[in-house]
CSV table of C-alpha atoms and ligand atoms in Angstrom, one decimal:
chain,number,residue,atom,x,y,z
T,1,UNK,CA,-21.6,81.9,-207.1
T,2,UNK,CA,-23.9,78.8,-206.4
T,3,UNK,CA,-20.7,76.8,-205.1
T,4,UNK,CA,-20.2,79.6,-202.4
T,5,UNK,CA,-23.6,79.6,-201.5
T,6,UNK,CA,-23.7,76.0,-200.6
T,7,UNK,CA,-20.8,76.4,-197.9
T,8,UNK,CA,-22.6,79.0,-196.1
T,9,UNK,CA,-23.1,78.2,-192.4
T,10,UNK,CA,-22.7,79.6,-189.0
T,11,UNK,CA,-18.8,79.3,-189.2
T,12,UNK,CA,-17.4,82.2,-191.0
T,13,UNK,CA,-14.6,84.6,-190.7
T,14,UNK,CA,-15.7,88.0,-192.2
T,15,UNK,CA,-13.6,91.3,-192.7
T,16,UNK,CA,-16.1,94.3,-192.5
T,17,UNK,CA,-15.3,97.9,-193.5
T,18,UNK,CA,-17.1,101.0,-192.5
T,19,UNK,CA,-16.6,104.3,-194.4
T,20,UNK,CA,-19.8,106.2,-194.3
T,21,UNK,CA,-19.0,109.3,-192.7
T,22,UNK,CA,-15.7,110.4,-191.0
T,23,UNK,CA,-14.3,107.2,-189.4
T,24,UNK,CA,-12.5,104.7,-191.4
T,25,UNK,CA,-13.0,101.5,-189.6
T,26,UNK,CA,-12.4,97.8,-190.4
T,27,UNK,CA,-13.4,94.6,-188.1
T,28,UNK,CA,-12.9,91.0,-188.0
T,29,UNK,CA,-15.8,88.6,-186.9
T,30,UNK,CA,-15.2,84.9,-186.5
T,31,UNK,CA,-18.1,82.7,-185.8
T,32,UNK,CA,-20.2,85.5,-184.5
T,33,UNK,CA,-17.5,86.9,-182.2
T,34,UNK,CA,-15.8,90.2,-182.9
T,35,UNK,CA,-12.0,89.7,-183.1
T,36,UNK,CA,-10.9,93.1,-183.8
T,37,UNK,CA,-12.4,96.6,-184.2
T,38,UNK,CA,-10.0,99.2,-185.5
T,39,UNK,CA,-11.2,102.8,-186.0
T,40,UNK,CA,-9.2,105.8,-187.4
T,41,UNK,CA,-11.3,109.1,-186.8
T,42,UNK,CA,-10.5,111.9,-189.2
T,43,UNK,CA,-9.5,115.1,-187.4
T,44,UNK,CA,-9.2,117.1,-190.4
T,45,UNK,CA,-12.7,118.4,-190.2
T,46,UNK,CA,-12.4,120.3,-186.9
T,47,UNK,CA,-11.8,123.7,-188.3
T,48,UNK,CA,-14.7,123.6,-190.7
T,49,UNK,CA,-17.4,123.0,-187.8
T,50,UNK,CA,-18.7,119.9,-189.6
T,51,UNK,CA,-17.6,117.1,-191.8
T,52,UNK,CA,-16.3,118.2,-195.3
T,53,UNK,CA,-17.4,115.4,-197.6
T,54,UNK,CA,-14.6,115.8,-200.3
T,55,UNK,CA,-11.8,115.7,-197.4
T,56,UNK,CA,-13.5,112.6,-196.0
T,57,UNK,CA,-13.4,110.7,-199.2
T,58,UNK,CA,-9.7,111.5,-199.6
T,59,UNK,CA,-8.7,110.8,-195.8
T,60,UNK,CA,-10.7,107.1,-196.4
T,61,UNK,CA,-8.6,106.5,-199.5
T,62,UNK,CA,-5.4,107.3,-197.3
T,63,UNK,CA,-6.6,104.9,-194.3
T,64,UNK,CA,-8.4,102.1,-195.9
T,65,UNK,CA,-5.4,99.9,-196.7
T,66,UNK,CA,-3.6,100.3,-193.2
T,67,UNK,CA,-6.8,100.1,-191.0
T,68,UNK,CA,-7.9,96.8,-192.7
T,69,UNK,CA,-4.4,95.4,-192.3
T,70,UNK,CA,-4.4,96.4,-188.7
T,71,UNK,CA,-7.9,94.9,-188.2
T,72,UNK,CA,-6.5,91.4,-189.8
T,73,UNK,CA,-3.3,91.6,-187.7
T,74,UNK,CA,-5.1,92.2,-184.5
T,75,UNK,CA,-7.4,89.3,-185.2
T,76,UNK,CA,-4.6,87.0,-186.3
T,77,UNK,CA,-6.5,86.4,-189.3
T,78,UNK,CA,-4.8,86.3,-193.0
T,79,UNK,CA,-6.6,87.3,-196.2
T,80,UNK,CA,-6.8,83.5,-197.1
T,81,UNK,CA,-9.0,82.7,-193.9
T,82,UNK,CA,-11.7,85.0,-195.1
T,83,UNK,CA,-15.1,83.6,-195.9
T,84,UNK,CA,-16.5,87.0,-197.0
T,85,UNK,CA,-16.2,90.7,-197.3
T,86,UNK,CA,-18.6,93.1,-195.8
T,87,UNK,CA,-19.1,96.9,-196.3
T,88,UNK,CA,-21.4,99.7,-195.3
T,89,UNK,CA,-23.6,100.3,-198.6
T,90,UNK,CA,-25.3,103.4,-197.0
T,91,UNK,CA,-26.6,105.5,-195.8
T,92,UNK,CA,-23.9,108.0,-195.6
T,93,UNK,CA,-21.7,110.4,-197.8
T,94,UNK,CA,-21.6,108.9,-201.2
T,95,UNK,CA,-18.0,109.7,-201.8
T,96,UNK,CA,-17.0,108.1,-198.6
T,97,UNK,CA,-19.3,105.0,-199.2
T,98,UNK,CA,-17.7,104.7,-202.6
T,99,UNK,CA,-14.1,104.4,-201.4
T,100,UNK,CA,-15.3,101.4,-199.0
T,101,UNK,CA,-17.5,99.6,-201.2
T,102,UNK,CA,-14.9,99.7,-204.1
T,103,UNK,CA,-12.2,98.5,-201.9
T,104,UNK,CA,-14.6,95.8,-200.7
T,105,UNK,CA,-15.4,94.7,-204.2
T,106,UNK,CA,-11.6,94.8,-205.3
T,107,UNK,CA,-10.9,92.6,-202.2
T,108,UNK,CA,-14.0,90.1,-203.0
T,109,UNK,CA,-12.9,90.0,-206.5
T,110,UNK,CA,-9.2,89.4,-205.9
T,111,UNK,CA,-10.0,86.8,-203.2
T,112,UNK,CA,-12.8,85.1,-204.8
T,113,UNK,CA,-15.2,85.8,-201.8
T,114,UNK,CA,-18.9,86.6,-201.5
T,115,UNK,CA,-19.9,90.3,-200.7
T,116,UNK,CA,-22.1,91.4,-198.0
T,117,UNK,CA,-23.9,95.0,-198.3
T,118,UNK,CA,-24.8,96.3,-194.8
T,119,UNK,CA,-27.1,99.1,-194.0
T,120,UNK,CA,-25.5,101.3,-191.5
T,121,UNK,CA,-28.6,101.9,-189.5
T,122,UNK,CA,-29.3,98.4,-189.1
T,123,UNK,CA,-25.7,97.9,-188.0
T,124,UNK,CA,-26.1,100.4,-185.2
T,125,UNK,CA,-29.0,98.1,-183.9
T,126,UNK,CA,-26.8,95.0,-184.4
T,127,UNK,CA,-24.2,96.5,-182.1
T,128,UNK,CA,-26.5,95.4,-179.1
T,129,UNK,CA,-25.8,91.8,-180.0
T,130,UNK,CA,-21.9,92.1,-179.8
T,131,UNK,CA,-21.2,91.5,-176.2
T,132,UNK,CA,-23.1,89.8,-173.2
T,133,UNK,CA,-26.0,90.4,-172.0
T,134,UNK,CA,-27.6,90.4,-175.4
T,135,UNK,CA,-31.3,91.6,-175.5
T,136,UNK,CA,-34.1,89.1,-175.9
T,137,UNK,CA,-37.0,90.0,-178.4
T,138,UNK,CA,-39.1,92.0,-178.5
T,139,UNK,CA,-36.6,94.6,-178.0
T,140,UNK,CA,-36.9,98.4,-178.6
T,141,UNK,CA,-33.8,100.6,-179.5
T,142,UNK,CA,-33.4,104.3,-179.5
T,143,UNK,CA,-30.7,105.1,-182.2
T,144,UNK,CA,-29.2,108.6,-181.9
T,145,UNK,CA,-26.3,110.0,-183.7
T,146,UNK,CA,-25.1,113.0,-185.5
T,147,UNK,CA,-26.7,111.8,-188.5
T,148,UNK,CA,-29.7,109.6,-187.2
T,149,UNK,CA,-32.7,109.5,-184.6
T,150,UNK,CA,-34.7,106.6,-184.9
T,151,UNK,CA,-37.0,104.1,-182.9
T,152,UNK,CA,-36.7,100.8,-184.1
T,153,UNK,CA,-38.7,97.7,-182.9
T,154,UNK,CA,-37.1,94.3,-183.2
T,155,UNK,CA,-39.6,91.4,-183.0
T,156,UNK,CA,-37.0,88.8,-183.8
T,157,UNK,CA,-33.4,88.7,-184.9
T,158,UNK,CA,-34.6,89.1,-188.6
T,159,UNK,CA,-37.8,91.2,-188.2
T,160,UNK,CA,-37.2,94.9,-187.5
T,161,UNK,CA,-39.6,97.9,-188.0
T,162,UNK,CA,-38.7,101.6,-187.8
T,163,UNK,CA,-41.7,102.9,-185.7
T,164,UNK,CA,-40.5,106.6,-185.3
T,165,UNK,CA,-37.9,108.8,-187.0
T,166,UNK,CA,-36.7,112.4,-187.1
T,167,UNK,CA,-38.2,114.6,-190.0
T,168,UNK,CA,-35.5,117.0,-189.9
T,169,UNK,CA,-32.1,117.5,-187.7
T,170,UNK,CA,-30.8,114.3,-185.8
T,171,UNK,CA,-30.3,114.3,-182.1
T,172,UNK,CA,-26.6,114.8,-182.2
T,173,UNK,CA,-27.2,117.5,-184.8
T,174,UNK,CA,-29.3,119.3,-182.3
T,175,UNK,CA,-26.6,119.0,-179.8
T,176,UNK,CA,-23.8,120.3,-182.2
T,177,UNK,CA,-26.0,123.2,-183.7
T,178,UNK,CA,-27.0,124.4,-180.2
T,179,UNK,CA,-23.4,124.1,-179.0
T,180,UNK,CA,-22.3,126.3,-182.3
T,181,UNK,CA,-24.9,128.9,-181.0
T,182,UNK,CA,-23.2,128.8,-177.6
T,183,UNK,CA,-19.7,129.2,-179.2
T,184,UNK,CA,-18.6,125.8,-178.5
T,185,UNK,CA,-16.4,124.1,-180.9
T,186,UNK,CA,-17.6,121.2,-183.2
T,187,UNK,CA,-18.6,118.6,-182.3
T,188,UNK,CA,-20.3,120.3,-179.4
T,189,UNK,CA,-22.4,117.3,-178.0
T,190,UNK,CA,-19.8,116.1,-175.6
T,191,UNK,CA,-19.0,119.7,-174.3
T,192,UNK,CA,-22.6,120.5,-173.7
T,193,UNK,CA,-22.6,117.3,-171.6
T,194,UNK,CA,-19.4,118.4,-169.7
T,195,UNK,CA,-20.8,122.1,-168.8
T,196,UNK,CA,-24.2,120.7,-168.1
T,197,UNK,CA,-22.8,118.7,-165.1
T,198,UNK,CA,-22.4,122.2,-163.1
T,199,UNK,CA,-25.7,123.6,-164.3
T,200,UNK,CA,-29.3,124.0,-163.4
T,201,UNK,CA,-31.3,121.8,-166.1
T,202,UNK,CA,-34.6,123.5,-165.3
T,203,UNK,CA,-33.8,127.1,-165.2
T,204,UNK,CA,-34.4,127.8,-169.1
T,205,UNK,CA,-37.3,126.4,-170.8
T,206,UNK,CA,-37.1,125.6,-174.7
T,207,UNK,CA,-40.1,124.3,-176.9
T,208,UNK,CA,-40.1,120.9,-178.7
T,209,UNK,CA,-42.3,120.1,-181.6
T,210,UNK,CA,-45.2,117.8,-181.0
T,211,UNK,CA,-45.2,115.1,-183.6
T,212,UNK,CA,-47.7,112.3,-184.4
T,213,UNK,CA,-46.8,108.9,-183.6
T,214,UNK,CA,-43.3,108.4,-182.5
T,215,UNK,CA,-41.7,110.9,-184.8
T,216,UNK,CA,-39.3,113.4,-183.8
T,217,UNK,CA,-38.4,117.1,-185.1
T,218,UNK,CA,-35.5,119.2,-183.7
T,219,UNK,CA,-35.7,122.2,-185.9
T,220,UNK,CA,-38.3,124.1,-183.6
T,221,UNK,CA,-35.9,123.5,-180.7
T,222,UNK,CA,-33.1,125.1,-182.8
T,223,UNK,CA,-35.3,128.1,-183.3
T,224,UNK,CA,-36.3,128.4,-179.8
T,225,UNK,CA,-32.8,128.3,-178.7
T,226,UNK,CA,-31.7,130.8,-181.2
T,227,UNK,CA,-34.5,133.6,-180.6
T,228,UNK,CA,-34.0,133.1,-176.8
T,229,UNK,CA,-30.1,133.6,-177.1
T,230,UNK,CA,-30.5,136.7,-179.4
T,231,UNK,CA,-33.1,138.3,-176.9
T,232,UNK,CA,-31.1,137.9,-174.1
T,233,UNK,CA,-27.6,138.8,-175.5
T,234,UNK,CA,-29.4,142.0,-176.8
T,235,UNK,CA,-29.9,142.7,-173.2
T,236,UNK,CA,-26.7,141.6,-171.7
T,237,UNK,CA,-23.9,140.9,-174.1
T,238,UNK,CA,-22.2,138.5,-171.7
T,239,UNK,CA,-25.4,136.5,-171.2
T,240,UNK,CA,-24.0,133.3,-172.7
T,241,UNK,CA,-20.5,133.3,-170.9
T,242,UNK,CA,-22.2,134.2,-167.6
T,243,UNK,CA,-24.9,131.3,-167.8
T,244,UNK,CA,-23.0,128.7,-169.9
T,245,UNK,CA,-23.6,125.7,-167.4
T,246,UNK,CA,-27.2,126.5,-166.9
T,247,UNK,CA,-27.5,126.8,-170.8
T,248,UNK,CA,-26.1,123.5,-171.5
T,249,UNK,CA,-27.9,121.8,-168.8
T,250,UNK,CA,-31.3,123.2,-169.9
T,251,UNK,CA,-30.7,122.4,-173.3
T,252,UNK,CA,-29.5,118.9,-172.7
T,253,UNK,CA,-32.6,118.4,-170.2
T,254,UNK,CA,-34.8,119.4,-173.3
T,255,UNK,CA,-33.3,117.1,-175.7
T,256,UNK,CA,-33.1,114.1,-173.4
T,257,UNK,CA,-36.6,114.4,-172.2
T,258,UNK,CA,-37.8,114.9,-175.7
T,259,UNK,CA,-36.2,111.6,-176.8
T,260,UNK,CA,-37.4,109.7,-173.7
T,261,UNK,CA,-41.1,110.9,-174.2
T,262,UNK,CA,-41.5,108.7,-177.5
T,263,UNK,CA,-39.5,106.0,-176.2
T,264,UNK,CA,-41.5,105.5,-173.0
T,265,UNK,CA,-44.8,105.9,-175.0
T,266,UNK,CA,-43.7,103.3,-177.4
T,267,UNK,CA,-42.3,100.8,-174.8
T,268,UNK,CA,-45.7,101.1,-172.9
T,269,UNK,CA,-48.0,100.8,-176.0
T,270,UNK,CA,-45.8,97.9,-177.4
T,271,UNK,CA,-45.2,96.5,-173.8
T,272,UNK,CA,-41.4,96.1,-174.4
T,273,UNK,CA,-39.2,95.3,-171.4
T,274,UNK,CA,-36.0,95.3,-173.4
T,275,UNK,CA,-34.8,98.7,-174.2
T,276,UNK,CA,-31.4,99.6,-176.3
T,277,UNK,CA,-29.5,102.7,-176.8
T,278,UNK,CA,-27.3,103.1,-179.6
T,279,UNK,CA,-25.4,105.6,-181.8
T,280,UNK,CA,-22.6,108.5,-180.8
T,281,UNK,CA,-25.2,110.3,-178.7
T,282,UNK,CA,-25.4,107.5,-176.4
T,283,UNK,CA,-22.2,108.7,-174.9
T,284,UNK,CA,-24.4,111.4,-173.3
T,285,UNK,CA,-24.3,111.0,-169.6
T,286,UNK,CA,-27.8,112.4,-168.8
T,287,UNK,CA,-29.4,110.4,-171.6
T,288,UNK,CA,-27.9,107.1,-170.3
T,289,UNK,CA,-28.7,108.0,-166.7
T,290,UNK,CA,-32.4,108.8,-167.6
T,291,UNK,CA,-32.9,105.7,-169.7
T,292,UNK,CA,-31.4,103.4,-166.8
T,293,UNK,CA,-33.3,105.3,-164.1
T,294,UNK,CA,-36.6,104.7,-166.0
T,295,UNK,CA,-35.9,101.2,-166.8
T,296,UNK,CA,-35.2,100.5,-163.3
T,297,UNK,CA,-38.4,102.0,-162.0
T,298,UNK,CA,-40.4,100.3,-164.5
T,299,UNK,CA,-39.2,96.9,-164.5
T,300,UNK,CA,-37.3,97.2,-167.7
T,301,UNK,CA,-33.6,96.2,-168.8
T,302,UNK,CA,-31.6,98.8,-170.6
T,303,UNK,CA,-29.0,97.7,-173.1
T,304,UNK,CA,-26.0,100.2,-173.8
T,305,UNK,CA,-23.4,98.6,-176.1
T,306,UNK,CA,-19.8,99.4,-175.1
T,307,UNK,CA,-18.8,102.8,-176.2
T,308,UNK,CA,-16.6,101.5,-179.1
T,309,UNK,CA,-19.7,99.9,-180.6
T,310,UNK,CA,-21.9,103.1,-180.2
T,311,UNK,CA,-20.0,105.6,-182.3
T,312,UNK,CA,-19.4,104.7,-186.0
T,313,UNK,CA,-17.2,101.4,-186.2
T,314,UNK,CA,-16.8,98.3,-188.3
T,315,UNK,CA,-17.5,95.9,-185.3
T,316,UNK,CA,-21.2,96.7,-185.8
T,317,UNK,CA,-21.1,96.3,-189.5
T,318,UNK,CA,-19.5,92.9,-189.0
T,319,UNK,CA,-22.1,91.9,-186.5
T,320,UNK,CA,-25.0,92.8,-189.0
T,321,UNK,CA,-22.9,91.1,-191.8
T,322,UNK,CA,-22.9,87.9,-189.9
T,323,UNK,CA,-26.5,88.1,-189.6
T,324,UNK,CA,-26.9,88.5,-193.4
T,325,UNK,CA,-24.5,85.7,-194.1
T,326,UNK,CA,-26.5,83.2,-192.2
T,327,UNK,CA,-29.5,84.3,-194.2
T,328,UNK,CA,-27.2,83.9,-197.3
T,329,UNK,CA,-28.1,87.5,-198.2
T,330,UNK,CA,-25.0,88.3,-200.5
T,331,UNK,CA,-24.7,91.0,-203.2
T,332,UNK,CA,-23.1,91.1,-206.5
T,333,UNK,CA,-20.6,93.6,-207.9
T,334,UNK,CA,-23.0,95.8,-209.6
T,335,UNK,CA,-24.7,96.8,-206.1
T,336,UNK,CA,-24.5,100.4,-205.6
T,337,UNK,CA,-24.1,102.6,-202.2
T,338,UNK,CA,-26.8,104.6,-201.3
T,339,UNK,CA,-26.5,108.1,-199.6
T,340,UNK,CA,-30.0,108.0,-198.3
C,401,KG4,O1,-22.5,108.1,-184.0
C,401,KG4,P1,-21.4,109.3,-184.3
C,401,KG4,O2,-20.2,108.9,-183.5
C,401,KG4,O3,-21.4,109.7,-185.6
C,401,KG4,C1,-22.0,110.1,-186.6
C,401,KG4,O4,-23.3,110.4,-186.4
C,401,KG4,O5,-21.7,110.1,-187.7
C,401,KG4,O6,-22.3,110.4,-183.4
C,401,KG4,C2,-21.6,111.7,-183.4
C,401,KG4,C3,-22.5,112.7,-182.7
C,401,KG4,C4,-22.2,114.1,-182.7
C,401,KG4,O7,-23.2,114.8,-183.1
C,401,KG4,C5,-21.7,114.4,-181.2
C,401,KG4,O8,-22.0,115.7,-180.8
C,401,KG4,C6,-22.6,113.5,-180.5
C,401,KG4,O9,-22.7,112.3,-181.2
C,401,KG4,N1,-22.1,113.2,-179.1
C,401,KG4,C7,-22.7,113.7,-178.0
C,401,KG4,C8,-22.0,113.2,-176.9
C,401,KG4,N2,-20.9,112.3,-177.5
C,401,KG4,C9,-21.1,112.5,-178.9
C,401,KG4,N3,-23.8,114.3,-177.8
C,401,KG4,C10,-24.2,114.6,-176.5
C,401,KG4,N4,-23.5,114.3,-175.5
C,401,KG4,C11,-22.3,113.4,-175.6
C,401,KG4,N5,-21.6,113.1,-174.5
C,402,ZN,ZN1,-23.7,106.1,-187.3
């Protein structure tokens, strides 16, 4: 490995693989710029109302070779041009992570290339550094997806700190579980967003938990929505159907304001002018609008990566891998994936 280490510099072509949940993805990064980002999303889970881990692993196995080949082809890169192989080491579904990590290790052995293990959460943050304009430091990032809700403070490219985190459900899960109570199919987040457009966001009030510091908790909100709906449906069985846009708008308004509250507090306390938003929930129109208008009103700048880099994708894994590559942060074949 020593001879490989001495060759490392800023010039590198890396193939990155993402398989932590229900998207099989591969990307090629060359000298810090993304050349391809191919994503195959698994549709097989829709009838189950959530991701079925065993089905996810099998689908990754089916798709990993074609997805990697497509990413190389799109980037016009051949296996012999690669300088390193990167993969998502965690967190995620263990079976899914094993498919990606085993495949990456096999490639690294057969091509005699160094391996880079990427943390999926850090990669979501790294997505901000793919396209221009890139944020300068210090930079505060709200990371919201189906599996994660986090506030991350970056003091420099290589110094990041988690300053707040959810203690139970993620923001995306809160959207999806609320949607399920309203009879909206999984994943319900995008449909809540759509119905909310014609609803009144202040008509119904729901409780959110007061946490210490910048942490979040969504389980109280879930209970508050459930009890409210049960009460109303007892009085009027068609309550949900009759009030769907107002219910969606009010739930969305509650979640967005709750997310914004800690983000604003942290930005003020740490005096941060550069604000990021990442993860699948970054697609939410009200969340984007609220962050952008708050940033504009408070002389801050909002950074929201291109949508293809917000949801799970290997482009962000490649970007984070490039940072690690420049630090010579490589792993060996014994490195194990981690679920949490
Ligand atoms: O990052 P992501 O694609 O995947 C994982 O977390 O694995 O995020 C998916 C989450 C789902 O919970 C989905 O409901 C939510 O993002 N989501 C949205 C919207 N689009 C996606 N939630 C609210 N509004 C949206 N427009
Ligand atoms: Zn993710």
